[in-house]
mmCIF file of C-alpha atoms and ligand atoms in Angstrom:
data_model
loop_
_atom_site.group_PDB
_atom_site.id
_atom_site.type_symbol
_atom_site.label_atom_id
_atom_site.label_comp_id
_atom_site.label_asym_id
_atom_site.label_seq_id
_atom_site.Cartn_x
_atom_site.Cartn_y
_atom_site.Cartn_z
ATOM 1 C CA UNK A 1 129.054 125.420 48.394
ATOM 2 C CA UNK A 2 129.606 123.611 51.373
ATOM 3 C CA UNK A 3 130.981 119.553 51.476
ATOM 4 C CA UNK A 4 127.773 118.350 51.074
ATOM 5 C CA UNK A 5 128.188 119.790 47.500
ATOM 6 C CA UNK A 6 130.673 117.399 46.790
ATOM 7 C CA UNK A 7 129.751 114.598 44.975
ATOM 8 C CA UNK A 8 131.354 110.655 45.439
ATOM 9 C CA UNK A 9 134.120 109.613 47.386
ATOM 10 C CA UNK A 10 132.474 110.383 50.847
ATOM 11 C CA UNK A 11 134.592 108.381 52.740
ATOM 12 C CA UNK A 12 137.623 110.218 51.636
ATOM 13 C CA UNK A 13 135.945 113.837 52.480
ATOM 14 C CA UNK A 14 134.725 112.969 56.158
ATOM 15 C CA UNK A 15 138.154 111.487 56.665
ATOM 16 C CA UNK A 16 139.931 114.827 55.444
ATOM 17 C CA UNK A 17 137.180 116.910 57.193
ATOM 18 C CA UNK A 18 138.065 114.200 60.614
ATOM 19 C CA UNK A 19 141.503 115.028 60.568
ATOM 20 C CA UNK A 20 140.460 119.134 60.337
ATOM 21 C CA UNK A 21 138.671 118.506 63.320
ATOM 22 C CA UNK A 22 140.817 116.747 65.074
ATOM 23 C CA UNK A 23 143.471 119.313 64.113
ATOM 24 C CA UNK A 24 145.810 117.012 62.480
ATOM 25 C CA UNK A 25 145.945 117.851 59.215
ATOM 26 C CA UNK A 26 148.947 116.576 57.521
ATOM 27 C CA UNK A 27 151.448 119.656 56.554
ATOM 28 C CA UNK A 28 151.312 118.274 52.792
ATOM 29 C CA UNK A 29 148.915 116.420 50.739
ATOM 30 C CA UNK A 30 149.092 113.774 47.658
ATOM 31 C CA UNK A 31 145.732 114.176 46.361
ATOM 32 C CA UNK A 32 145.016 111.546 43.247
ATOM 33 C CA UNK A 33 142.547 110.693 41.021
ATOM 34 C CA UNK A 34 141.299 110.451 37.477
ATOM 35 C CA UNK A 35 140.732 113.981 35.573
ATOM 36 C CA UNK A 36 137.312 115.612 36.203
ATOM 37 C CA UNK A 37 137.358 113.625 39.705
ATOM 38 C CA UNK A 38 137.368 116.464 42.027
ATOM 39 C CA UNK A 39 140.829 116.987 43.543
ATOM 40 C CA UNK A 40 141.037 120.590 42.857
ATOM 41 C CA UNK A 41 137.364 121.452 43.979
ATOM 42 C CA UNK A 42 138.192 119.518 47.318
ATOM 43 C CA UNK A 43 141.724 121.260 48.142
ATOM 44 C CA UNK A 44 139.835 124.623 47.784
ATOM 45 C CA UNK A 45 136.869 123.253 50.156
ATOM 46 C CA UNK A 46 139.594 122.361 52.537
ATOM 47 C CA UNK A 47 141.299 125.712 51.862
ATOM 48 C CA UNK A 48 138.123 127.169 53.034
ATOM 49 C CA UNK A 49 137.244 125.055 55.869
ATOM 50 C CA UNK A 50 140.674 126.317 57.665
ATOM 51 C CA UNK A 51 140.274 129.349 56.401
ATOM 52 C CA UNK A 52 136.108 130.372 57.054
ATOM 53 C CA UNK A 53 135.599 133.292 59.191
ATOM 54 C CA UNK A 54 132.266 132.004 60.483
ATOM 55 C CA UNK A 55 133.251 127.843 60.709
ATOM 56 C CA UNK A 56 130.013 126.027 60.687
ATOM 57 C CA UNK A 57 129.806 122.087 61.166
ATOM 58 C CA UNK A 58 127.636 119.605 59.381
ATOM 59 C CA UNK A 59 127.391 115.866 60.270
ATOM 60 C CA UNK A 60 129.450 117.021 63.484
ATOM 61 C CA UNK A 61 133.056 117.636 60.923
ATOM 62 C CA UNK A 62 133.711 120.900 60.227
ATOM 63 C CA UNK A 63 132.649 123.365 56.813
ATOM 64 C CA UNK A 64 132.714 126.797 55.692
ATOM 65 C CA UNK A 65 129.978 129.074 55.181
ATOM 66 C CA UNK A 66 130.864 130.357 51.656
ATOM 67 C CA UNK A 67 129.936 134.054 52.428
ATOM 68 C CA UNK A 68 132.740 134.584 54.039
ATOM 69 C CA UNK A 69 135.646 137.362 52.978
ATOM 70 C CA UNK A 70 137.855 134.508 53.182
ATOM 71 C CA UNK A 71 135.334 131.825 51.305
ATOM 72 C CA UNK A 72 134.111 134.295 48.697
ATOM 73 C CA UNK A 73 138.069 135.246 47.809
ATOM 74 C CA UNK A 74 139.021 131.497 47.549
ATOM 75 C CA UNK A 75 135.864 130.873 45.857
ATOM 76 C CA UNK A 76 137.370 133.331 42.935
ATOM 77 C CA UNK A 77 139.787 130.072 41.865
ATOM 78 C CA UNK A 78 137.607 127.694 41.498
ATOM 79 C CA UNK A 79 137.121 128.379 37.638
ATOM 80 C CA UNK A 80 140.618 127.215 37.339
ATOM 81 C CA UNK A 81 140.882 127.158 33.485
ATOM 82 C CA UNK A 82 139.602 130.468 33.087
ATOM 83 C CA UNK A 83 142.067 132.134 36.216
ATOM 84 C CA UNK A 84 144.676 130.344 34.069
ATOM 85 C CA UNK A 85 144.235 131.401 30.655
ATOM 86 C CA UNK A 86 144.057 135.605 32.145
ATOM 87 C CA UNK A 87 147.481 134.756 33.795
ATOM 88 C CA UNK A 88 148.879 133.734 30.271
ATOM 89 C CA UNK A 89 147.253 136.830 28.742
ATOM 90 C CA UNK A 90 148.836 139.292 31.558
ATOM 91 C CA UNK A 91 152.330 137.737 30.892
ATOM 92 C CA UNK A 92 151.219 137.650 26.924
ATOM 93 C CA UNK A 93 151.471 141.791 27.607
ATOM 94 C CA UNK A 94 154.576 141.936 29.694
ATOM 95 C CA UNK A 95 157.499 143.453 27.816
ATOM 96 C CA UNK A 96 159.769 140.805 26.320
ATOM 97 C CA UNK A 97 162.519 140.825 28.935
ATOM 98 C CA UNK A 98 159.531 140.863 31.809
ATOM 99 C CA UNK A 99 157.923 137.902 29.710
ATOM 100 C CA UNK A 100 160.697 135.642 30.525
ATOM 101 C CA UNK A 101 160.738 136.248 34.245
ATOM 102 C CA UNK A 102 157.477 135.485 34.696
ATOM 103 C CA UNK A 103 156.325 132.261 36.225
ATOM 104 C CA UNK A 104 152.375 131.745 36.178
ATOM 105 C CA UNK A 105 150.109 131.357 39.087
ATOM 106 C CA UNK A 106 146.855 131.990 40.518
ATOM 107 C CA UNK A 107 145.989 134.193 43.399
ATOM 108 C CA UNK A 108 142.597 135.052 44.798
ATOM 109 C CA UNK A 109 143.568 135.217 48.257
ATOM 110 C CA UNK A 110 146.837 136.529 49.543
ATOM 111 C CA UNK A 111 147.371 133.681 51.704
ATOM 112 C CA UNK A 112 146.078 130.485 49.070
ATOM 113 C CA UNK A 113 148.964 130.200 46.464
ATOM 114 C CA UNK A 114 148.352 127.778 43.283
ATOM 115 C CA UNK A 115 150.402 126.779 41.177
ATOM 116 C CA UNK A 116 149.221 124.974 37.818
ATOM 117 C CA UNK A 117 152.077 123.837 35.196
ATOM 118 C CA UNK A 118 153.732 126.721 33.422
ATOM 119 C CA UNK A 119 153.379 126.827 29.652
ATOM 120 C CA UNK A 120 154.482 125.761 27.038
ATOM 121 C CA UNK A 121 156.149 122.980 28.699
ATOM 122 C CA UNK A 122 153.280 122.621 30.764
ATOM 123 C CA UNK A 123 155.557 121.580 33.724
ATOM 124 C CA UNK A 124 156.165 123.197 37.202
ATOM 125 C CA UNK A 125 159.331 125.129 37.148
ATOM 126 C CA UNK A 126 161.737 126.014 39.809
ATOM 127 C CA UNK A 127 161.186 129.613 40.256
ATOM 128 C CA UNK A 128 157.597 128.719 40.475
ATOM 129 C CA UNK A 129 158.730 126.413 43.548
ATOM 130 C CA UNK A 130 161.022 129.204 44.630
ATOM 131 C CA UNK A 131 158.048 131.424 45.119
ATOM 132 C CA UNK A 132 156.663 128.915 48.015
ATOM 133 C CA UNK A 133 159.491 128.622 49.470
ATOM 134 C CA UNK A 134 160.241 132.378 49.520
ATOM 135 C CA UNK A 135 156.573 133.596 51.136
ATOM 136 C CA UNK A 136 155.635 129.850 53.416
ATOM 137 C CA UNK A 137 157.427 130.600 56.540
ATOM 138 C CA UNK A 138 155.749 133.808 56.826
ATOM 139 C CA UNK A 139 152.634 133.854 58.848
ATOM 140 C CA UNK A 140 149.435 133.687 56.918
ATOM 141 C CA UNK A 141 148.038 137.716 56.873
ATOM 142 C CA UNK A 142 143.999 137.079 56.444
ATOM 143 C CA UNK A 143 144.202 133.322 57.129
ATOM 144 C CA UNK A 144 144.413 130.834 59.919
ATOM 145 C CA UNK A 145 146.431 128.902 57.002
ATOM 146 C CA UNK A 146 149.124 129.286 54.035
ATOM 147 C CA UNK A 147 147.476 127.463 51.705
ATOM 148 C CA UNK A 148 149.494 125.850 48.456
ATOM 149 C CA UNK A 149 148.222 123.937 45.764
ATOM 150 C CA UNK A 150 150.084 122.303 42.869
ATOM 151 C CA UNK A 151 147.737 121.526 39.986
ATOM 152 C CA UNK A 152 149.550 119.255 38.149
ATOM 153 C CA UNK A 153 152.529 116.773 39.006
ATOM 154 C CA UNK A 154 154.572 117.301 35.822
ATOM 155 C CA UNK A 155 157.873 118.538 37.862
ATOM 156 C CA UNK A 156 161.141 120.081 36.116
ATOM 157 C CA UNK A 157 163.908 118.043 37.915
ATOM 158 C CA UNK A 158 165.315 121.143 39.606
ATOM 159 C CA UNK A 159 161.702 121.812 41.011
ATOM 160 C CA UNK A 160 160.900 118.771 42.391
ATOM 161 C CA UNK A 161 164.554 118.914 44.275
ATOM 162 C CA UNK A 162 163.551 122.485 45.633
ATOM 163 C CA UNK A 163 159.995 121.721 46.662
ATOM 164 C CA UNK A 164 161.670 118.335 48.504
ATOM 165 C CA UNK A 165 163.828 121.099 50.310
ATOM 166 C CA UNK A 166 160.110 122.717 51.861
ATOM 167 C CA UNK A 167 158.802 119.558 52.503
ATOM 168 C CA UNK A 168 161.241 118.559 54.579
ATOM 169 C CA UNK A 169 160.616 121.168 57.365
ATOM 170 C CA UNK A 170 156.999 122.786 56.271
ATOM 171 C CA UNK A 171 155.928 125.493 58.961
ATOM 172 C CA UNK A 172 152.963 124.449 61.429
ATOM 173 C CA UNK A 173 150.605 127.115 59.782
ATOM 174 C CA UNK A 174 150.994 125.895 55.641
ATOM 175 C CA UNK A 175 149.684 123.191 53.864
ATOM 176 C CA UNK A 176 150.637 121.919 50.556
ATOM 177 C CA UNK A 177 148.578 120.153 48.189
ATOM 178 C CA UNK A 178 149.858 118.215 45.491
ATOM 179 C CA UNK A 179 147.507 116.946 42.751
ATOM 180 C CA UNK A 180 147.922 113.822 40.846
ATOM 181 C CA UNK A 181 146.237 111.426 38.243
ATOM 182 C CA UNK A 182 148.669 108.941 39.659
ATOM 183 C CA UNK A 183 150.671 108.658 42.907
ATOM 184 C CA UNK A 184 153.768 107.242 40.784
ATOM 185 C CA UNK A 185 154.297 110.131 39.172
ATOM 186 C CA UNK A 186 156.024 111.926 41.573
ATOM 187 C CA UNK A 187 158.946 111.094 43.394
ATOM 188 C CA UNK A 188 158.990 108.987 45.943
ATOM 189 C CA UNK A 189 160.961 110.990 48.705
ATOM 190 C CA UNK A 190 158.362 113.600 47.630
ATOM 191 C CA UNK A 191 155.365 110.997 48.655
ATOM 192 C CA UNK A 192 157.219 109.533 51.500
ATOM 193 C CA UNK A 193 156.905 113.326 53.035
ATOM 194 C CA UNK A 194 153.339 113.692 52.232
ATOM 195 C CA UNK A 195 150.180 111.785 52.745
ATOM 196 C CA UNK A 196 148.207 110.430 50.321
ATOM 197 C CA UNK A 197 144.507 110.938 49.622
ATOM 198 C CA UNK A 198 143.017 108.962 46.426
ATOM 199 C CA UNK A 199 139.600 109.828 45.080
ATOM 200 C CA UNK A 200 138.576 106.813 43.307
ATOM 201 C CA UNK A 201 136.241 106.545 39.720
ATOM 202 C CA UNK A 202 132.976 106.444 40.596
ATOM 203 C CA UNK A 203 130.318 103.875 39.181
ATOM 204 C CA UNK A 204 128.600 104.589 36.207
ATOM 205 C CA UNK A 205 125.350 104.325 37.776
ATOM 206 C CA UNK A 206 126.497 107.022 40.474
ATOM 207 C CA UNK A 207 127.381 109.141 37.241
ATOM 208 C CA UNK A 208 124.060 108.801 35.925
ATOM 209 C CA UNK A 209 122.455 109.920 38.803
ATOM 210 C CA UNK A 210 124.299 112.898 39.443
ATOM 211 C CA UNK A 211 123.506 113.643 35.848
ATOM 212 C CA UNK A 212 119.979 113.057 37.013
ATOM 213 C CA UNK A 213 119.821 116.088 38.815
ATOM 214 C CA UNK A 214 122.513 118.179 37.435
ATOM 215 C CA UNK A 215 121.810 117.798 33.563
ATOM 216 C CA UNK A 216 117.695 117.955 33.124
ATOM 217 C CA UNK A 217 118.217 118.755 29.667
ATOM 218 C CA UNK A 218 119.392 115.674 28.660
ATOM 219 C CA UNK A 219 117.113 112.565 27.998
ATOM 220 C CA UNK A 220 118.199 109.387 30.081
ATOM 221 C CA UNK A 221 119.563 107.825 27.050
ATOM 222 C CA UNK A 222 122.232 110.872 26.716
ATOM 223 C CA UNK A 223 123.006 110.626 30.649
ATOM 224 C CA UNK A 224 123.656 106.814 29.709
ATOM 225 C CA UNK A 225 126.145 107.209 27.393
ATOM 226 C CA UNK A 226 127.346 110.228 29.423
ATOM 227 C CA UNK A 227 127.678 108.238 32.138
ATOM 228 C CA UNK A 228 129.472 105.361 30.487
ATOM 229 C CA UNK A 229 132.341 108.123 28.464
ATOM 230 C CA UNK A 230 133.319 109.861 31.682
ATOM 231 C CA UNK A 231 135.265 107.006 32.809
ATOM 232 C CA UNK A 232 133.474 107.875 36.437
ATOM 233 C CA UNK A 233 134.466 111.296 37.352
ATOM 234 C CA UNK A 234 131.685 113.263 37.794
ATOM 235 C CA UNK A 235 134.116 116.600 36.263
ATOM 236 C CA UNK A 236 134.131 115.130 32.838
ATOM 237 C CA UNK A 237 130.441 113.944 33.021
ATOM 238 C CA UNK A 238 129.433 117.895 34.107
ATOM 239 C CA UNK A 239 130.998 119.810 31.406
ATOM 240 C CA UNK A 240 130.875 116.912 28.335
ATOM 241 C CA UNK A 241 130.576 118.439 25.329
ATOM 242 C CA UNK A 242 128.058 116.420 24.124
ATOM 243 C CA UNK A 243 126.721 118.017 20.879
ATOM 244 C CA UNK A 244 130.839 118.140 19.853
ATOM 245 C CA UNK A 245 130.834 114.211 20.634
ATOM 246 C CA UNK A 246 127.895 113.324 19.093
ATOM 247 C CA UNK A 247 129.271 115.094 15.743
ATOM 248 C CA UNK A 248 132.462 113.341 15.744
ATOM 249 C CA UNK A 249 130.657 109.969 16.598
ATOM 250 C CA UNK A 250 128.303 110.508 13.411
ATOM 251 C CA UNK A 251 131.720 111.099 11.028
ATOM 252 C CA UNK A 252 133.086 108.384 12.724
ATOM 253 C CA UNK A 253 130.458 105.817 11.980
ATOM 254 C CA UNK A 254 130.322 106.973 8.298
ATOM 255 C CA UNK A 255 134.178 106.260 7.912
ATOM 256 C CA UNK A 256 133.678 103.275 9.711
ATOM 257 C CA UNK A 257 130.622 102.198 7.376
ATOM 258 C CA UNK A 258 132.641 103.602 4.696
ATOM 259 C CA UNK A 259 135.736 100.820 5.505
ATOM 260 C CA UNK A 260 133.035 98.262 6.356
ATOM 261 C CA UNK A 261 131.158 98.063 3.269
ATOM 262 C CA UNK A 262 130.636 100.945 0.979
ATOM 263 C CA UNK A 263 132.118 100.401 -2.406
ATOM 264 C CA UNK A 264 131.394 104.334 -3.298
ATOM 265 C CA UNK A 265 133.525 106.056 -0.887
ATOM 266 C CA UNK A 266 131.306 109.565 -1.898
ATOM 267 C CA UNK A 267 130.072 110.126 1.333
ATOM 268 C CA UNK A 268 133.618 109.873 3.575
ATOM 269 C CA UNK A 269 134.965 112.315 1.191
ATOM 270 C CA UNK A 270 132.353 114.597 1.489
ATOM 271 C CA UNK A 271 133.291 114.288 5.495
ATOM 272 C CA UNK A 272 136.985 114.284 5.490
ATOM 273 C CA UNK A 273 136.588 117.418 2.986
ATOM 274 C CA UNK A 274 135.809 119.475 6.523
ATOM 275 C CA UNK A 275 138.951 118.063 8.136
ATOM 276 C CA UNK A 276 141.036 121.090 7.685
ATOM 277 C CA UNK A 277 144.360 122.511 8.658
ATOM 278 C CA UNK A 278 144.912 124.727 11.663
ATOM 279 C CA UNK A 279 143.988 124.521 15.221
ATOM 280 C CA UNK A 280 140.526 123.883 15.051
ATOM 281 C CA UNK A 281 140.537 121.111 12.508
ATOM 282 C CA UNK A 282 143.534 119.631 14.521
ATOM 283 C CA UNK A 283 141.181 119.812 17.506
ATOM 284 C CA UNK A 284 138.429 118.188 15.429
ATOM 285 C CA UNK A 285 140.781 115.472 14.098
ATOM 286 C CA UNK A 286 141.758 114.632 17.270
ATOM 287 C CA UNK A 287 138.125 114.133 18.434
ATOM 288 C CA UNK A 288 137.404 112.057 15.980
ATOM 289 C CA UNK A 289 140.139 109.542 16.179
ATOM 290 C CA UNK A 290 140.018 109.469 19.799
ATOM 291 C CA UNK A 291 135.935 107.924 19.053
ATOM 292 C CA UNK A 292 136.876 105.957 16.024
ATOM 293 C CA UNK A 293 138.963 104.382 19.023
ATOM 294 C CA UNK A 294 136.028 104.263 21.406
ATOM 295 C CA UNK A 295 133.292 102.197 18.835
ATOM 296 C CA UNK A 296 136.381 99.991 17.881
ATOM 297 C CA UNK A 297 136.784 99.064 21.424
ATOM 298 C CA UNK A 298 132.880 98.812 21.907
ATOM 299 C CA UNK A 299 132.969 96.719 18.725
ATOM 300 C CA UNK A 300 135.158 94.505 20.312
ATOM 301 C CA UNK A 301 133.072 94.235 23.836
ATOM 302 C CA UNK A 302 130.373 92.876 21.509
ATOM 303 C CA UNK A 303 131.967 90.335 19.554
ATOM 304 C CA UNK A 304 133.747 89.092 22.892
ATOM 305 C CA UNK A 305 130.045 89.006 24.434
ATOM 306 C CA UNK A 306 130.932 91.872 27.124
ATOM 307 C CA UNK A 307 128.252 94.246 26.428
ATOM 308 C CA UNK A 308 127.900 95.220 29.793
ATOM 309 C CA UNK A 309 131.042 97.099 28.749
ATOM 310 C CA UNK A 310 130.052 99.032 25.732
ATOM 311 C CA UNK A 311 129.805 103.043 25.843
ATOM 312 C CA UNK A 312 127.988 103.623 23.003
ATOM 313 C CA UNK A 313 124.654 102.450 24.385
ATOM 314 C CA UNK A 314 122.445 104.305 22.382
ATOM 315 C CA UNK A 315 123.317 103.137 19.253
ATOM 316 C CA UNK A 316 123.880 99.737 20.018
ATOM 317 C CA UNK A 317 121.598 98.378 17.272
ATOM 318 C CA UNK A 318 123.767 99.934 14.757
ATOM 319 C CA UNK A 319 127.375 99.061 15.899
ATOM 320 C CA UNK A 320 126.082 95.328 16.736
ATOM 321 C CA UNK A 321 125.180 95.534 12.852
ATOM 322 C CA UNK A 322 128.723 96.695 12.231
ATOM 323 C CA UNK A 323 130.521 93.927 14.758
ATOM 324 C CA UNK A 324 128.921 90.949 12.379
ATOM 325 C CA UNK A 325 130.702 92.973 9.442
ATOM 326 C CA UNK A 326 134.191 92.886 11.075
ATOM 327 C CA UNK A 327 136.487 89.997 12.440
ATOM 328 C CA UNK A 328 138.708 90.696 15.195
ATOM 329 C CA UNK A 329 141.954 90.601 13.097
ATOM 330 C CA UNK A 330 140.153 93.547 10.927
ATOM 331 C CA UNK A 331 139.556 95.637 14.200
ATOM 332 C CA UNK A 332 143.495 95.008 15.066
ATOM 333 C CA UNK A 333 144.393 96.528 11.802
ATOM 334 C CA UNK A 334 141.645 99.222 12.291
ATOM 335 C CA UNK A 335 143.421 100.406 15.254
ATOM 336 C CA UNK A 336 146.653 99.656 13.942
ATOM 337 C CA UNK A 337 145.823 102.355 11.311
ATOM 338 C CA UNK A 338 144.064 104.680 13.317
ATOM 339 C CA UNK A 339 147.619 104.816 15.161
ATOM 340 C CA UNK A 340 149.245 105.747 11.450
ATOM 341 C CA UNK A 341 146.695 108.372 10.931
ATOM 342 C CA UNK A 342 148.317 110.116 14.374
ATOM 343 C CA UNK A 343 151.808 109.325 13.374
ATOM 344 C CA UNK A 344 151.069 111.381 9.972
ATOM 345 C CA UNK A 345 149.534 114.085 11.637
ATOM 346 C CA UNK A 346 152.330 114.886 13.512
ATOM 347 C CA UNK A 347 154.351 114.930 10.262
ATOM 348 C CA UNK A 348 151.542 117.477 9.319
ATOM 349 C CA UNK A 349 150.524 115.099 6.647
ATOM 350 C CA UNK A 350 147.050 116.225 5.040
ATOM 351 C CA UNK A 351 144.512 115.917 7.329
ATOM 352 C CA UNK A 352 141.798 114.592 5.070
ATOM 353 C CA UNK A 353 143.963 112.710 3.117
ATOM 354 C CA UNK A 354 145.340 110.512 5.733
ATOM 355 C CA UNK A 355 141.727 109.755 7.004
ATOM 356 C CA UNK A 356 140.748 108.805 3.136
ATOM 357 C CA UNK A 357 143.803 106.312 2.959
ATOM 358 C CA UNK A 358 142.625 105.213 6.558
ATOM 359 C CA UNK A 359 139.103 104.119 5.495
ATOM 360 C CA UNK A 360 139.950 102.780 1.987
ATOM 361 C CA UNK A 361 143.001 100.927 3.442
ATOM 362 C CA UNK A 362 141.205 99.008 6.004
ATOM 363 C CA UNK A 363 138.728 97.779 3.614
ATOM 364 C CA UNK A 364 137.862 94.474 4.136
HETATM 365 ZN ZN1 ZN B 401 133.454 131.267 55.295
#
């Protein structure tokens, strides 16, 4: 999977892949961008490109060959959810006093070290930041480069003061990656040590034509709305769940029609019936309020006139139908309730009930 695999943002790439050929990369990266952008998947490439036994170049700026010892072992990472979830389960079988000690990371090649946020606090801990700092002044063994990358930029304050310690005198032969939704959430002497690299959302029409190629099994109509949810990073457009979405969306609409018009409220109880307790109906929940939220907004793109802006393109007949139903101050309130259905499921109020009260309370 060379560079050319990578998909948006091209400026960004050749001027990483300039400064690798030029020999100046920086000794520690910011890396931001929106979820599903591509930060991780380009650290690794980069990891690679230092690190290829058999460098090739394309467009004159250096790439890997992806066959490699070092490629293929790198290459192992990329599935970063899954190398995650067996590092929980190996600690999950640790003895109890063993459990404790154990910080998570994930290593496919003895010289690339990365570090996602450690569970349950999902944050990066000190002794994970004690671990770089105890193995990057050695000399990489199989590479031409210590690699490290931090996943996440959710810092424990005593971590972010260590890793500030590193980054103040980094050797010549590691690099340090640090991945971010936002610059501004780390700290700013960490930034002022590091240079920063922002992939940036892509267009939707870039989306859809990535989806073009990528996702033949879809109809243009579903790479539309694809397109238009994955708030233009190509990650989230790739592996949307799009059967899941189009479920919630269909509940959604009913409680919506439900709070709209219906005076028999049969058919939303019949829906919020499958609500249930637990993980997975939490998980379920939460998809569904999260699009209730998405065809309020689009409902209020089309009663301001901005339907360039609606998501929901596919069914645009039907929620056009619904915006001559509802007046702005009703949408308010919509949301407005939508945000007390959340606040009662944290108090572990009844799932179905609290969706019930929602539609029948923001009857019009
Ligand atoms: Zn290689």
């Amino acid at each position: 999977m060379p560079f050319s695999d990578f998909y948006g943002n091209a400026d960004v790439v050749n001027r990483l892949r300039g400064m690798l050929a030029h020999e100046r990369f920086p000794q520690a990266v910011v890396l931001t961008g929106p979820q599903g952008s591509g930060k991780y998947t380009l650290a690794l490439m980069v990891a690679k490109a230092m690190n290829c036994l058999a460098p090739k170049t394309s467009d004159g700026l250096p790439d890997f060959c992806g066959n490699c010892a070092n490629c293929t072992h790198i290459a192992l990472a990329e599935d970063l959810d899954a190398r995650v979830a067996e590092a929980i389960d190996a600690r999950e079988n640790l003895r109890e006093a063993d459990k404790k000690e154990t910080r998570l990371f994930v290593q496919t090649h003895p010289d690339v070290l990365i570090i996602p946020p450690d569970p349950p606090q999902l944050m990066i801990k000190v002794d994970q930041v004690r671990r770089v700092i105890d193995t990057i002044y050695f000399r990489p063994a199989e590479a031409k480069e210590r690699i490290y990358i931090f996943t996440d930029s959710a810092f424990m304050k005593e971590a972010a003061n260590s890793l500030l310690k590193v980054l103040e005198e980094p050797p010549d032969f590691a690099t340090i990656f640090l991945l971010a939704e936002n610059a501004g959430e780390l700290l700013p002497t960490i930034r002022s040590r590091s240079m920063t690299v922002g992939l940036a959302a892509l267009p939707v029409s870039e989306i859809e034509r990535f989806l073009a190629k990528q996702r033949t099994d879809w109809n243009s109509k579903q790479r539309a709305l694809v397109a238009r949810l994955s708030q233009g990073a190509v990650g989230r457009a790739r592996s949307f769940d799009l059967v899941a979405y189009t479920a919630a969306r269909q509940n959604a609409l009913v409680v919506l029609n439900s709070a709209l018009r219906a005076s028999d409220h049969s058919e939303l109880f019949k829906i919020t019936e499958t609500y249930r307790a637990g993980a997975e109906g939490r998980e379920k929940t939460d998809r569904l309020l999260r699009t209730l939220y998405s065809l309020l907004e689009d409902l209020l793109f089309l009663k301001s006139n901005k339907h360039e802006f609606v998501r929901n393109t596919d069914i645009e007949g039907e929620l056009r139908r619904l915006a001559e139903l509802a007046s702005f101050d009703w949408i308010t309130a919509a949301a407005d309730g939508l945000a007390e259905v959340e606040r009662g499921m944290r108090r572990n109020l009844l799932r179905s009930l609290a969706l019930d009260a929602f539609a029948v309370g923001e009857r019009r």
